[in-house]
Amino acid sequence: MSNDIRVTVWNEFVHEQESETVAEVYPDGIHAVVADALREGGFDVETATLQEPEHGLTEAVLDDTDVLTWWGHAAHDEVSDEVVERVKSRVLDGMGLLVLHSGHFSKIFRELMGTSCALKWREAAETERLWVTNPAHPIVDGVDEYIEVPDAEMYGEHFDIPEPDSLVFTSWFEGGEVFRSGCCYYRGEGRVFYFRPGHETYPVYHQEDIRQVLRNACGWAAPNDDGPAVVRGNHEPLAEIDTSDDRTVH
Amino acid sequence: MSNDIRVTVWNEFVHEQESETVAEVYPDGIHAVVADALREGGFDVETATLQEPEHGLTEAVLDDTDVLTWWGHAAHDEVSDEVVERVKSRVLDGMGLLVLHSGHFSKIFRELMGTSCALKWREAAETERLWVTNPAHPIVDGVDEYIEVPDAEMYGEHFDIPEPDSLVFTSWFEGGEVFRSGCCYYRGEGRVFYFRPGHETYPVYHQEDIRQVLRNACGWAAPNDDGPAVVRGNHEPLAEIDTSDDRTVH
Amino acid sequence: MSNDIRVTVWNEFVHEQESETVAEVYPDGIHAVVADALREGGFDVETATLQEPEHGLTEAVLDDTDVLTWWGHAAHDEVSDEVVERVKSRVLDGMGLLVLHSGHFSKIFRELMGTSCALKWREAAETERLWVTNPAHPIVDGVDEYIEVPDAEMYGEHFDIPEPDSLVFTSWFEGGEVFRSGCCYYRGEGRVFYFRPGHETYPVYHQEDIRQVLRNACGWAAPNDDGPAVVRGNHEPLAEIDTSDDRTVH
Amino acid sequence: MSNDIRVTVWNEFVHEQESETVAEVYPDGIHAVVADALREGGFDVETATLQEPEHGLTEAVLDDTDVLTWWGHAAHDEVSDEVVERVKSRVLDGMGLLVLHSGHFSKIFRELMGTSCALKWREAAETERLWVTNPAHPIVDGVDEYIEVPDAEMYGEHFDIPEPDSLVFTSWFEGGEVFRSGCCYYRGEGRVFYFRPGHETYPVYHQEDIRQVLRNACGWAAPNDDGPAVVRGNHEPLAEIDTSDDRTVH
């Protein structure tokens, strides 16, 4: 049953075409698996990839997108600045954005955060536990008190991001690090969620509780039906201004 | 059509029975008008008042309550501490709470905030404009960039509350003050919204955009279907602990 | 050299008098060691304990206190409600408060937070690493990117607190948990810092980087010299109110 | 007496050279008046303007800058992207930044915020009151509960910024608008303060309480003496990783 929320799942789709290891985990691309997880939740899902004209993110596609999910890693620089500005503008106008894993270094995330978004990392197939640090948040609906990912790439603090508007998950890693791994932001009229899990060589997006978070996050990030008619720019007064007290320098 | 969210509208119901002026605006009590606004949004609504046994907030009633709305003013001290603790416990376990207007000084709000919740006030039938300061928030869905209340009691800063987890509305008052008038908080597994408008001598809850906010807020505050199974207390380790490096003082 | 900030170090001082193990680590009480760490930073330090009249926290003592530090564990319930209300009132009026370790369950902290402040715990002499998650904060001045405590009692999420106004440290524990272990709050005109380390059977407050954080935190929490003259209550208008548009119900 | 904090006051310095009205208020430029206010607080102050090589913001100048203040309006586009990136990098590494008035639309502020930073405005010499909304913050030290600016350009919500890490001032305007006019942000290892007052045709920076806020803000934004040695990038494990549970896809 449809929930009437339209999601575009974007993937750079490079590793899956270049690495056999990755192709075994994600034969049709990471986007296919993420899209599948969302379809199970009733979302109306399309996919788009780097290789398509305008990376598949034309104005027409974005007109039909309530929430955009973003996975990139090897080819951040190949994303055109024009498309990045287009996506940013849409987010500020209300489109939800879900940035996944190595997308922390994407142009769109760095532009929206205003910081370097740098972090520590290590590939050692170590255990990660994503602890719920805001159990009141809709994104954790149906999730246990932590999600365990048996084999994960480590991301460690300091993660150079603005302090989240809500910190929903905090990760523990076997090798000794922690990470703010589920971060909510309001930006303009849009909602942004960064979600850490998802390395291309581990079957993280096949894991049911991770898929549940993806669905919850798209539900949370979906725009209001009819948001406030925000007006900016030069503006007539709403109330009368008493000019008798005008102390302007002449 | 029901949205399956069960709301209990609580009112101390004192002014309406003591003042003819108030009774003209709210002949069946403020709760009747708030309840009516919510029913229009498909909520399943019951009401409760101070005068009922246990103020109408028995364990059984709270078992059937997803969101509780609270209006009080003249009789904050008459609310029993036992009921306050009961409500607080429910909020920390996930029940939504919507605190209205003079409820800022209620026991339940002060207990949840941890501050004095004191503020400035003035009754002068002055114009209030509630400007949207977070247009990305679900609570402002369908609201214009500001809501105007033609005759309002003034509440002014400093309002002694914790900085909100999101500040959704900020009020302008004709007489020269501002006020943080729509404040979201996460507390435990629950969501709390303080919403300023609503003085008993002005027909504020008859106003359509105010009613829209009440509905949005109850939708936002409704608990997750199946929140995380948070466990607290003494706890076995999840990973093996290396006792060989035990440097405890002997 | 004095920095002119007056700190009162409060300790329930129970374990040290009842347990030989604890007395070996803190022969003169935890308060003596904390006080010593602060004196090294130029603070003007006095101590107070549960056993003194009014727990050593008379109005006169608080008149001479810029920052109060709080360590309690076994005897939270023995702290009188009157003293708790006195301390709370002082914090809202600007006195800094530093709540240490098991002080998370003290009356004063729970009153100021409004939540249960419950958490997970385990005593297993395991390694803790406190990672800096806000490197821009004054409390981390001179601290490395993490502080390692070789033998720590574990505290784990979910920690039932309001989302901090700044999350300065996040702990990793060997056994698999994470914890928000350095949390800043503004409450009223006062600043509050919760700092997790400090179990009574481990020599945590003898550790130099922990002592550095204690000093930084007292510096941060010290009140403004001359804070704003906040006024609350019934209030005359600052600007003229146009009564011609009075639409009050009659 | 010097407080050892080095401030560089930057001004585009265009209006003062083009408009007689502005030159009457700020004959030596806005920077001269801001610098003077800071020198009164013991800061070690230099100035820099758009017209200088590299806008006066060379690497050498920034090496000697603890806090940079920014005033721009007419010539935001003339600031070179290279200098903007240089300043941004310094802020993320710990340099304080104080963005004044129309600097809300500067490249550096928009880059650090990640949003459009758009707002409403009106020039009508109307009264502004900046109410203190966080009396616990060091930036309001010595300030009354509000600051009144008799003749101000109006800036109104919605102001498209991330929710501040602390909202210190909220403005009331005679004509009916409110504005978040004192906003603190942590970004990387740096602290950023946006402060609204300061239109070029009104003598706002000659006003004593405004000058006090400028001084407080520079004190707050000054970097830590010896911040945490944050490390990012590929990283060796701190604890042993158990490879026996390696469940990587093969």
Coordinates of N, CA and C in Angstrom, one line a residue, chain A residues 129 131-132 134-146 165-166 172 186-191 220 223-232 235 238-239, chain B residues 129 131-132 134-146 165-166 172 186-191 220 223-232 235 238-239:
Chain A
R129 N 28.1 -1.0 17.0 CA 26.8 -1.0 17.6 C 26.3 0.5 17.6
W131 N 23.9 2.8 19.1 CA 23.0 3.0 20.2 C 22.0 4.1 20.0
V132 N 20.8 3.9 20.4 CA 19.8 5.0 20.3 C 20.1 6.0 21.4
N134 N 18.4 9.1 21.2 CA 17.1 9.9 21.3 C 15.9 8.9 21.1
P135 N 15.5 8.2 22.1 CA 14.4 7.3 22.0 C 13.1 7.9 21.7
A136 N 13.0 9.2 21.8 CA 11.7 9.9 21.5 C 11.6 10.3 20.0
H137 N 12.6 10.0 19.2 CA 12.5 10.4 17.9 C 11.8 9.4 16.9
P138 N 11.0 9.9 16.0 CA 10.3 9.0 15.1 C 11.2 8.1 14.3
I139 N 12.5 8.5 14.1 CA 13.4 7.7 13.3 C 13.7 6.3 13.9
V140 N 13.5 6.2 15.3 CA 13.9 5.0 15.9 C 12.7 4.0 16.1
D141 N 11.6 4.4 15.5 CA 10.3 3.6 15.7 C 10.6 2.1 15.3
G142 N 10.4 1.2 16.3 CA 10.5 -0.2 16.0 C 11.9 -0.7 16.0
V143 N 12.9 0.1 16.4 CA 14.3 -0.3 16.5 C 14.6 -0.7 17.9
D144 N 15.4 -1.7 18.1 CA 15.9 -2.1 19.5 C 16.8 -1.0 20.1
E145 N 17.2 -1.2 21.3 CA 18.0 -0.1 21.9 C 19.3 0.1 21.2
Y146 N 19.8 -0.9 20.5 CA 20.9 -0.7 19.6 C 20.8 -1.6 18.4
D165 N 20.7 18.9 15.2 CA 19.5 19.3 15.9 C 18.9 18.2 16.7
S166 N 19.1 17.0 16.3 CA 18.9 15.8 17.2 C 19.9 14.8 16.9
W172 N 29.3 2.7 18.6 CA 30.4 2.1 19.3 C 31.2 1.2 18.3
Y186 N 17.5 20.4 10.6 CA 16.6 21.3 9.8 C 17.4 22.3 9.0
R187 N 17.2 22.4 7.7 CA 17.9 23.4 6.9 C 16.8 24.0 6.0
G188 N 16.7 25.3 6.1 CA 15.6 26.0 5.4 C 14.3 25.4 5.7
E189 N 13.5 25.0 4.7 CA 12.2 24.3 5.0 C 12.4 22.8 4.9
G190 N 13.6 22.3 4.8 CA 13.9 20.9 4.6 C 14.4 20.2 5.8
R191 N 14.3 18.9 5.8 CA 14.9 18.0 6.9 C 15.9 17.1 6.3
W220 N 10.1 10.6 8.1 CA 10.4 11.8 8.9 C 10.8 13.0 8.0
P223 N 8.4 16.2 3.2 CA 8.0 17.6 3.4 C 6.6 17.7 3.9
N224 N 6.3 18.8 4.6 CA 4.9 19.1 5.0 C 4.0 19.2 3.7
D225 N 2.7 18.9 3.9 CA 1.8 19.0 2.7 C 1.8 20.4 2.2
D226 N 1.8 21.3 3.1 CA 1.4 22.7 2.8 C 2.2 23.6 3.8
G227 N 3.5 23.7 3.6 CA 4.3 24.4 4.5 C 4.0 25.9 4.6
P228 N 4.6 26.6 5.5 CA 4.3 28.1 5.6 C 4.8 28.8 4.3
A229 N 4.0 29.8 4.0 CA 4.3 30.6 2.8 C 5.4 31.6 3.2
V230 N 6.6 31.2 3.4 CA 7.7 32.1 3.8 C 8.0 33.1 2.8
V231 N 8.0 34.4 3.2 CA 8.3 35.5 2.2 C 9.6 36.1 2.7
R232 N 10.5 36.5 1.8 CA 11.7 37.2 2.3 C 11.9 38.4 1.3
H235 N 10.1 44.7 2.6 CA 8.9 44.3 3.3 C 8.2 45.5 3.9
L238 N 4.0 45.8 9.1 CA 2.7 45.3 9.5 C 1.9 46.2 10.4
A239 N 2.7 46.9 11.2 CA 2.1 47.8 12.1 C 2.6 49.3 11.8
Chain B
R129 N 1.6 38.5 17.0 CA 1.9 37.8 15.8 C 2.9 36.7 16.1
W131 N 5.4 34.4 14.7 CA 6.2 34.2 13.5 C 6.7 32.8 13.5
V132 N 6.7 32.1 12.3 CA 7.3 30.8 12.2 C 8.8 31.0 12.1
N134 N 10.8 28.0 12.6 CA 11.4 26.8 12.0 C 10.4 26.3 10.9
P135 N 10.5 26.8 9.7 CA 9.5 26.4 8.7 C 9.7 24.9 8.2
A136 N 10.7 24.2 8.7 CA 10.9 22.8 8.3 C 10.1 21.9 9.3
H137 N 9.5 22.4 10.3 CA 8.9 21.6 11.3 C 7.5 21.1 11.0
P138 N 7.2 19.9 11.3 CA 5.8 19.4 10.9 C 4.7 20.2 11.6
I139 N 5.0 20.9 12.7 CA 4.0 21.6 13.5 C 3.5 22.8 12.7
V140 N 4.2 23.3 11.7 CA 3.8 24.5 11.0 C 3.1 24.1 9.7
D141 N 2.8 22.9 9.4 CA 2.2 22.5 8.2 C 0.9 23.2 7.9
G142 N 0.8 23.9 6.8 CA -0.4 24.6 6.5 C -0.6 26.0 7.1
V143 N 0.4 26.4 7.9 CA 0.3 27.7 8.6 C 0.9 28.7 7.7
D144 N 0.4 30.0 7.7 CA 1.1 31.1 7.0 C 2.4 31.5 7.8
E145 N 3.1 32.4 7.2 CA 4.4 32.7 7.8 C 4.3 33.3 9.2
Y146 N 3.1 33.9 9.5 CA 2.8 34.2 10.9 C 1.3 34.0 11.1
D165 N 14.4 22.3 22.0 CA 15.1 21.4 21.0 C 14.7 21.9 19.6
S166 N 13.6 22.5 19.5 CA 13.3 23.3 18.3 C 12.4 24.5 18.7
W172 N 5.6 38.3 18.5 CA 5.7 39.7 18.5 C 4.5 40.3 19.2
Y186 N 12.2 17.1 23.5 CA 12.2 15.6 23.7 C 12.5 15.4 25.2
R187 N 11.7 14.6 25.8 CA 12.0 14.3 27.2 C 11.7 12.7 27.4
G188 N 12.8 12.0 27.7 CA 12.7 10.6 27.8 C 12.3 10.0 26.4
E189 N 11.2 9.2 26.4 CA 10.7 8.7 25.1 C 9.6 9.6 24.6
G190 N 9.3 10.7 25.3 CA 8.1 11.5 24.9 C 8.5 12.8 24.2
R191 N 7.5 13.4 23.6 CA 7.6 14.7 22.9 C 6.7 15.7 23.6
W220 N 2.4 15.4 15.8 CA 3.9 15.4 16.0 C 4.2 14.7 17.3
P223 N 3.1 9.1 20.1 CA 4.3 8.3 20.3 C 4.5 7.4 19.1
N224 N 5.7 6.9 19.0 CA 6.1 5.8 18.0 C 5.2 4.6 18.2
D225 N 4.9 3.9 17.2 CA 4.1 2.7 17.3 C 4.8 1.6 18.2
D226 N 6.1 1.6 18.0 CA 6.9 0.5 18.6 C 8.3 1.0 18.9
G227 N 8.4 1.9 19.9 CA 9.7 2.6 20.2 C 10.7 1.6 20.6
P228 N 12.0 2.1 20.8 CA 13.1 1.2 21.1 C 12.9 0.6 22.5
A229 N 13.3 -0.6 22.7 CA 13.1 -1.3 24.0 C 14.3 -0.8 24.9
V230 N 14.2 0.4 25.4 CA 15.3 1.0 26.2 C 15.4 0.2 27.5
V231 N 16.6 -0.2 27.9 CA 16.8 -0.9 29.1 C 17.8 -0.1 29.9
R232 N 17.6 0.0 31.2 CA 18.5 0.7 32.1 C 18.8 -0.1 33.3
H235 N 24.1 -4.1 34.1 CA 24.1 -4.6 32.7 C 25.3 -5.4 32.4
L238 N 28.5 -6.4 26.6 CA 28.2 -6.9 25.3 C 29.4 -7.5 24.6
A239 N 30.6 -7.0 24.9 CA 31.8 -7.5 24.4 C 32.7 -8.0 25.5

